[in-house]
């Protein structure tokens, strides 16, 4: 009986030793990553480059702006041992980016980067006033008779700003719906076509990019009619032309489509 007990203890000790050896002999990831940034403080819309350098081949990169809760997209290719992410911001304050790097085995390393965004030379949009457009005061919603004020246009505007490709560091040159940056509320029946947007904190760095505006009529059934008579479906806000004079408001006229609007700005 005693011999059997000693045998069982020996077996248990052997099992314990074997499990421990398995843990010690496991092959943890050796992926090491260092991330640097070319700027710690940037102006609105200015591009900051984050560079990851690893001791292995980088297979995939991704990022998070919410502390690692979500990683909205990723980019996979054979980067070698170096990969870049590119960011720009149109809101002021402290920003935190988590740069995630994966190797060919799927192991990943997260590195956190902090960036301060300042207004710099960016202008702030204060207001938009639409003074005229084609067929203003006439029927845009023909389901209503001319005697009903609902036949007039229900007007809103959209501001388009070219987004930055996080993985390539480039911006598009032709405006598309993906450029939508801000959409105003809708003013029914062409009533009060003057929008106060100073609390929206819409900053634009005119040295970095161009911005466009489009006006439209929104019907109750979700159909949108173009007030710009496009193409083109938008008008460039020529802020760069006023950098030296810096007026408080800029009036743009496009006589070919009977369009006139004024943008209030703070330099």
Short mmCIF file of C-alpha atoms in Angstrom, two decimals:
data_model
loop_
_atom_site.label_atom_id
_atom_site.label_comp_id
_atom_site.label_asym_id
_atom_site.label_seq_id
_atom_site.Cartn_x
_atom_site.Cartn_y
_atom_site.Cartn_z
CA UNK A 1 0.00 0.00 0.00
CA UNK A 2 2.79 2.35 0.89
CA UNK A 3 4.58 1.53 -2.36
CA UNK A 4 1.42 2.31 -4.33
CA UNK A 5 1.07 5.67 -2.58
CA UNK A 6 4.66 6.60 -3.33
CA UNK A 7 4.08 5.62 -6.96
CA UNK A 8 1.00 7.84 -7.25
CA UNK A 9 2.83 10.80 -5.71
CA UNK A 10 5.64 10.33 -8.15
CA UNK A 11 3.18 10.29 -11.06
CA UNK A 12 1.49 13.49 -9.81
CA UNK A 13 4.79 15.27 -9.34
CA UNK A 14 5.82 14.21 -12.83
CA UNK A 15 2.59 15.56 -14.31
CA UNK A 16 3.02 18.86 -12.51
CA UNK A 17 6.56 19.17 -13.70
CA UNK A 18 5.54 18.39 -17.28
CA UNK A 19 2.79 21.08 -17.29
CA UNK A 20 5.22 23.64 -15.94
CA UNK A 21 7.75 22.73 -18.60
CA UNK A 22 5.10 23.21 -21.28
CA UNK A 23 4.45 26.75 -20.02
CA UNK A 24 8.11 27.59 -19.89
CA UNK A 25 8.76 26.12 -23.33
CA UNK A 26 5.84 27.93 -25.01
CA UNK A 27 6.86 30.38 -27.74
CA UNK A 28 5.50 33.85 -26.89
CA UNK A 29 5.49 36.54 -29.56
CA UNK A 30 8.74 38.39 -29.99
CA UNK A 31 7.16 41.21 -31.98
CA UNK A 32 8.54 44.57 -30.87
CA UNK A 33 7.24 47.88 -32.24
CA UNK A 34 8.29 51.49 -31.84
CA UNK A 35 6.07 54.34 -33.10
CA UNK A 36 7.25 57.89 -33.76
CA UNK A 37 5.43 60.96 -35.04
CA UNK A 38 6.73 63.79 -37.18
CA UNK A 39 4.73 66.39 -35.19
CA UNK A 40 3.32 66.49 -31.68
CA UNK A 41 1.31 69.68 -32.31
CA UNK A 42 -0.55 70.35 -35.57
CA UNK A 43 -2.93 72.94 -36.98
CA UNK A 44 -6.43 72.09 -38.16
CA UNK A 45 -6.29 69.94 -41.34
CA UNK A 46 -2.50 69.67 -41.15
CA UNK A 47 -1.24 66.12 -41.73
CA UNK A 48 0.70 64.26 -39.05
CA UNK A 49 2.58 61.08 -39.96
CA UNK A 50 2.89 58.19 -37.51
CA UNK A 51 5.66 55.71 -38.32
CA UNK A 52 5.82 52.20 -36.89
CA UNK A 53 9.12 50.30 -36.95
CA UNK A 54 9.15 46.63 -36.02
CA UNK A 55 11.73 43.90 -35.58
CA UNK A 56 9.68 41.67 -37.91
CA UNK A 57 7.78 42.01 -41.16
CA UNK A 58 4.60 44.06 -40.64
CA UNK A 59 1.61 42.37 -42.26
CA UNK A 60 -1.30 44.57 -41.13
CA UNK A 61 -1.88 47.96 -39.52
CA UNK A 62 -4.99 49.53 -38.01
CA UNK A 63 -5.89 52.33 -35.62
CA UNK A 64 -8.34 53.39 -32.93
CA UNK A 65 -9.49 56.87 -31.94
CA UNK A 66 -11.63 55.75 -28.98
CA UNK A 67 -9.06 54.26 -26.66
CA UNK A 68 -9.03 50.84 -28.30
CA UNK A 69 -12.77 50.18 -28.10
CA UNK A 70 -13.03 49.98 -31.90
CA UNK A 71 -10.60 49.64 -34.77
CA UNK A 72 -12.76 50.81 -37.69
CA UNK A 73 -10.57 49.57 -40.53
CA UNK A 74 -7.27 47.88 -41.32
CA UNK A 75 -4.78 47.70 -44.16
CA UNK A 76 -2.91 44.54 -45.00
CA UNK A 77 0.11 44.14 -47.27
CA UNK A 78 3.81 43.33 -47.04
CA UNK A 79 5.10 46.56 -45.53
CA UNK A 80 8.52 45.28 -44.65
CA UNK A 81 9.46 46.42 -41.16
CA UNK A 82 8.12 50.00 -41.49
CA UNK A 83 4.56 51.29 -41.95
CA UNK A 84 2.88 54.70 -41.78
CA UNK A 85 -0.50 56.09 -40.75
CA UNK A 86 -1.59 59.63 -41.65
CA UNK A 87 -4.06 61.79 -39.73
CA UNK A 88 -5.56 65.27 -39.84
CA UNK A 89 -8.14 66.81 -37.53
CA UNK A 90 -10.78 69.52 -37.82
CA UNK A 91 -11.55 69.70 -34.10
CA UNK A 92 -9.31 71.41 -31.56
CA UNK A 93 -7.80 69.80 -28.48
CA UNK A 94 -5.89 66.71 -27.39
CA UNK A 95 -6.21 63.61 -29.56
CA UNK A 96 -5.16 60.05 -28.77
CA UNK A 97 -4.46 57.45 -31.43
CA UNK A 98 -3.72 53.76 -30.86
CA UNK A 99 -1.53 52.38 -33.66
CA UNK A 100 -1.93 48.57 -33.94
CA UNK A 101 0.69 46.52 -35.76
CA UNK A 102 0.33 42.82 -36.66
CA UNK A 103 2.93 40.35 -37.90
CA UNK A 104 2.46 37.37 -40.22
CA UNK A 105 1.41 35.16 -37.30
CA UNK A 106 -1.39 37.49 -36.27
CA UNK A 107 0.41 38.70 -33.14
CA UNK A 108 -0.14 42.40 -32.53
CA UNK A 109 1.32 45.28 -30.56
CA UNK A 110 -0.52 48.51 -29.68
CA UNK A 111 1.25 51.83 -29.27
CA UNK A 112 -0.46 55.03 -28.09
CA UNK A 113 0.31 58.44 -29.59
CA UNK A 114 -0.94 61.84 -28.36
CA UNK A 115 -1.43 64.81 -30.67
CA UNK A 116 -2.42 68.41 -29.87
CA UNK A 117 -4.57 70.23 -32.45
CA UNK A 118 -4.53 74.03 -32.58
CA UNK A 119 -6.47 76.44 -34.77
CA UNK A 120 -3.37 77.99 -36.33
CA UNK A 121 -4.23 79.65 -39.63
CA UNK A 122 -7.58 77.90 -39.96
CA UNK A 123 -10.67 80.05 -40.46
CA UNK A 124 -13.94 79.40 -38.68
CA UNK A 125 -17.23 79.47 -40.54
CA UNK A 126 -19.78 81.68 -38.80
CA UNK A 127 -22.84 81.81 -41.03
CA UNK A 128 -24.31 81.00 -44.43
CA UNK A 129 -26.93 83.12 -46.18
CA UNK A 130 -28.55 82.09 -49.45
CA UNK A 131 -29.79 85.16 -51.32
CA UNK A 132 -30.87 83.70 -54.64
CA UNK A 133 -31.01 80.53 -56.70
CA UNK A 134 -32.61 79.42 -59.95
CA UNK A 135 -36.43 79.66 -59.94
CA UNK A 136 -36.48 80.96 -56.38
CA UNK A 137 -40.07 81.75 -55.35
CA UNK A 138 -41.53 79.38 -57.92
CA UNK A 139 -42.58 75.73 -57.79
CA UNK A 140 -40.03 73.13 -56.70
CA UNK A 141 -42.48 70.72 -55.10
CA UNK A 142 -45.06 70.30 -57.85
CA UNK A 143 -47.31 68.05 -55.79
CA UNK A 144 -48.61 71.29 -54.31
CA UNK A 145 -50.47 74.03 -56.21
CA UNK A 146 -48.92 77.47 -56.55
CA UNK A 147 -51.45 78.77 -54.05
CA UNK A 148 -49.92 76.52 -51.37
CA UNK A 149 -46.62 77.76 -49.88
CA UNK A 150 -45.43 74.14 -49.72
CA UNK A 151 -44.70 74.32 -53.45
CA UNK A 152 -41.59 76.34 -52.62
CA UNK A 153 -38.18 74.74 -52.02
CA UNK A 154 -37.30 73.30 -48.61
CA UNK A 155 -33.67 74.37 -48.54
CA UNK A 156 -30.60 72.95 -46.84
CA UNK A 157 -26.90 73.13 -47.60
CA UNK A 158 -23.98 70.75 -47.27
CA UNK A 159 -20.31 71.56 -46.84
CA UNK A 160 -17.86 69.21 -48.48
CA UNK A 161 -14.30 68.77 -47.35
CA UNK A 162 -11.85 66.23 -48.82
CA UNK A 163 -11.11 63.51 -46.26
CA UNK A 164 -7.59 62.21 -45.74
CA UNK A 165 -6.79 58.60 -46.63
CA UNK A 166 -5.35 57.31 -43.36
CA UNK A 167 -3.25 54.65 -45.04
CA UNK A 168 -1.95 56.60 -48.04
CA UNK A 169 -1.78 60.19 -46.81
CA UNK A 170 -3.65 61.59 -49.82
CA UNK A 171 -6.86 63.53 -50.43
CA UNK A 172 -9.17 63.24 -53.41
CA UNK A 173 -9.29 66.07 -55.94
CA UNK A 174 -12.85 65.61 -57.26
CA UNK A 175 -15.74 66.26 -54.84
CA UNK A 176 -18.01 63.28 -54.16
CA UNK A 177 -20.69 62.42 -51.59
CA UNK A 178 -17.96 60.89 -49.42
CA UNK A 179 -16.68 64.43 -48.84
CA UNK A 180 -19.77 65.36 -46.80
CA UNK A 181 -18.53 67.18 -43.71
CA UNK A 182 -21.51 69.17 -42.47
CA UNK A 183 -25.23 69.25 -43.29
CA UNK A 184 -27.43 72.10 -42.16
CA UNK A 185 -31.01 71.91 -40.98
CA UNK A 186 -33.74 72.32 -43.60
CA UNK A 187 -35.63 75.59 -43.95
CA UNK A 188 -39.16 74.89 -45.17
CA UNK A 189 -40.72 76.89 -47.99
CA UNK A 190 -37.62 79.06 -48.52
CA UNK A 191 -38.17 80.61 -45.10
CA UNK A 192 -35.21 82.33 -43.37
CA UNK A 193 -32.34 81.20 -45.59
CA UNK A 194 -29.78 82.51 -43.10
CA UNK A 195 -28.02 79.90 -40.96
CA UNK A 196 -26.01 80.72 -37.84
CA UNK A 197 -23.30 78.05 -37.57
CA UNK A 198 -20.79 79.70 -35.26
CA UNK A 199 -21.44 77.10 -32.53
CA UNK A 200 -20.70 74.22 -34.92
CA UNK A 201 -16.93 74.86 -34.70
CA UNK A 202 -16.35 74.41 -38.42
CA UNK A 203 -12.65 75.12 -38.94
CA UNK A 204 -10.95 75.07 -42.34
CA UNK A 205 -7.25 75.45 -43.05
CA UNK A 206 -7.28 77.07 -46.49
CA UNK A 207 -3.55 76.46 -46.92
CA UNK A 208 -4.15 72.72 -46.71
CA UNK A 209 -7.32 72.13 -48.73
CA UNK A 210 -10.32 73.54 -50.59
CA UNK A 211 -13.89 73.38 -49.32
CA UNK A 212 -17.15 73.27 -51.25
CA UNK A 213 -20.80 74.05 -50.56
CA UNK A 214 -23.97 72.69 -52.16
CA UNK A 215 -27.60 73.80 -51.80
CA UNK A 216 -30.56 71.50 -52.29
CA UNK A 217 -34.32 71.12 -51.92
CA UNK A 218 -35.52 68.33 -49.62
CA UNK A 219 -38.94 66.83 -50.28
CA UNK A 220 -41.06 65.01 -47.70
CA UNK A 221 -40.60 61.67 -49.45
CA UNK A 222 -36.83 61.84 -49.08
CA UNK A 223 -36.15 63.01 -52.63
CA UNK A 224 -33.49 65.72 -52.91
CA UNK A 225 -33.45 68.16 -55.80
CA UNK A 226 -30.27 69.99 -56.76
CA UNK A 227 -30.45 73.78 -56.53
CA UNK A 228 -27.02 73.97 -58.16
CA UNK A 229 -28.30 72.68 -61.53
CA UNK A 230 -25.29 70.40 -61.68
CA UNK A 231 -23.00 69.08 -62.72
CA UNK A 232 -21.11 70.47 -61.00
CA UNK A 233 -23.24 69.88 -57.92
CA UNK A 234 -21.21 72.11 -55.62
CA UNK A 235 -19.54 75.50 -55.47
CA UNK A 236 -16.02 76.06 -54.17
CA UNK A 237 -15.85 78.52 -51.28
CA UNK A 238 -12.89 80.69 -52.41
CA UNK A 239 -11.53 81.42 -48.94
CA UNK A 240 -7.93 81.36 -50.12
CA UNK A 241 -8.60 84.46 -52.27
CA UNK A 242 -9.34 86.49 -49.13
CA UNK A 243 -6.44 85.47 -46.90
CA UNK A 244 -4.81 88.90 -47.14
CA UNK A 245 -7.90 91.10 -46.83
CA UNK A 246 -9.64 88.82 -44.30
CA UNK A 247 -13.19 90.22 -44.55
CA UNK A 248 -15.86 89.10 -42.10
CA UNK A 249 -18.09 87.92 -44.93
CA UNK A 250 -17.58 86.70 -48.48
CA UNK A 251 -20.29 86.90 -51.13
CA UNK A 252 -20.13 84.46 -54.04
CA UNK A 253 -22.15 84.92 -57.22
CA UNK A 254 -22.57 82.31 -59.93
CA UNK A 255 -24.70 84.15 -62.44
CA UNK A 256 -25.02 81.21 -64.83
CA UNK A 257 -27.23 79.44 -62.28
CA UNK A 258 -28.59 82.61 -60.63
CA UNK A 259 -26.89 81.60 -57.38
CA UNK A 260 -25.73 84.07 -54.73
CA UNK A 261 -24.69 83.18 -51.21
CA UNK A 262 -22.68 84.79 -48.43
CA UNK A 263 -20.40 83.04 -45.97
CA UNK A 264 -19.50 84.68 -42.66
CA UNK A 265 -15.98 83.85 -41.46
CA UNK A 266 -13.70 84.46 -38.48
CA UNK A 267 -10.00 84.67 -39.32
#
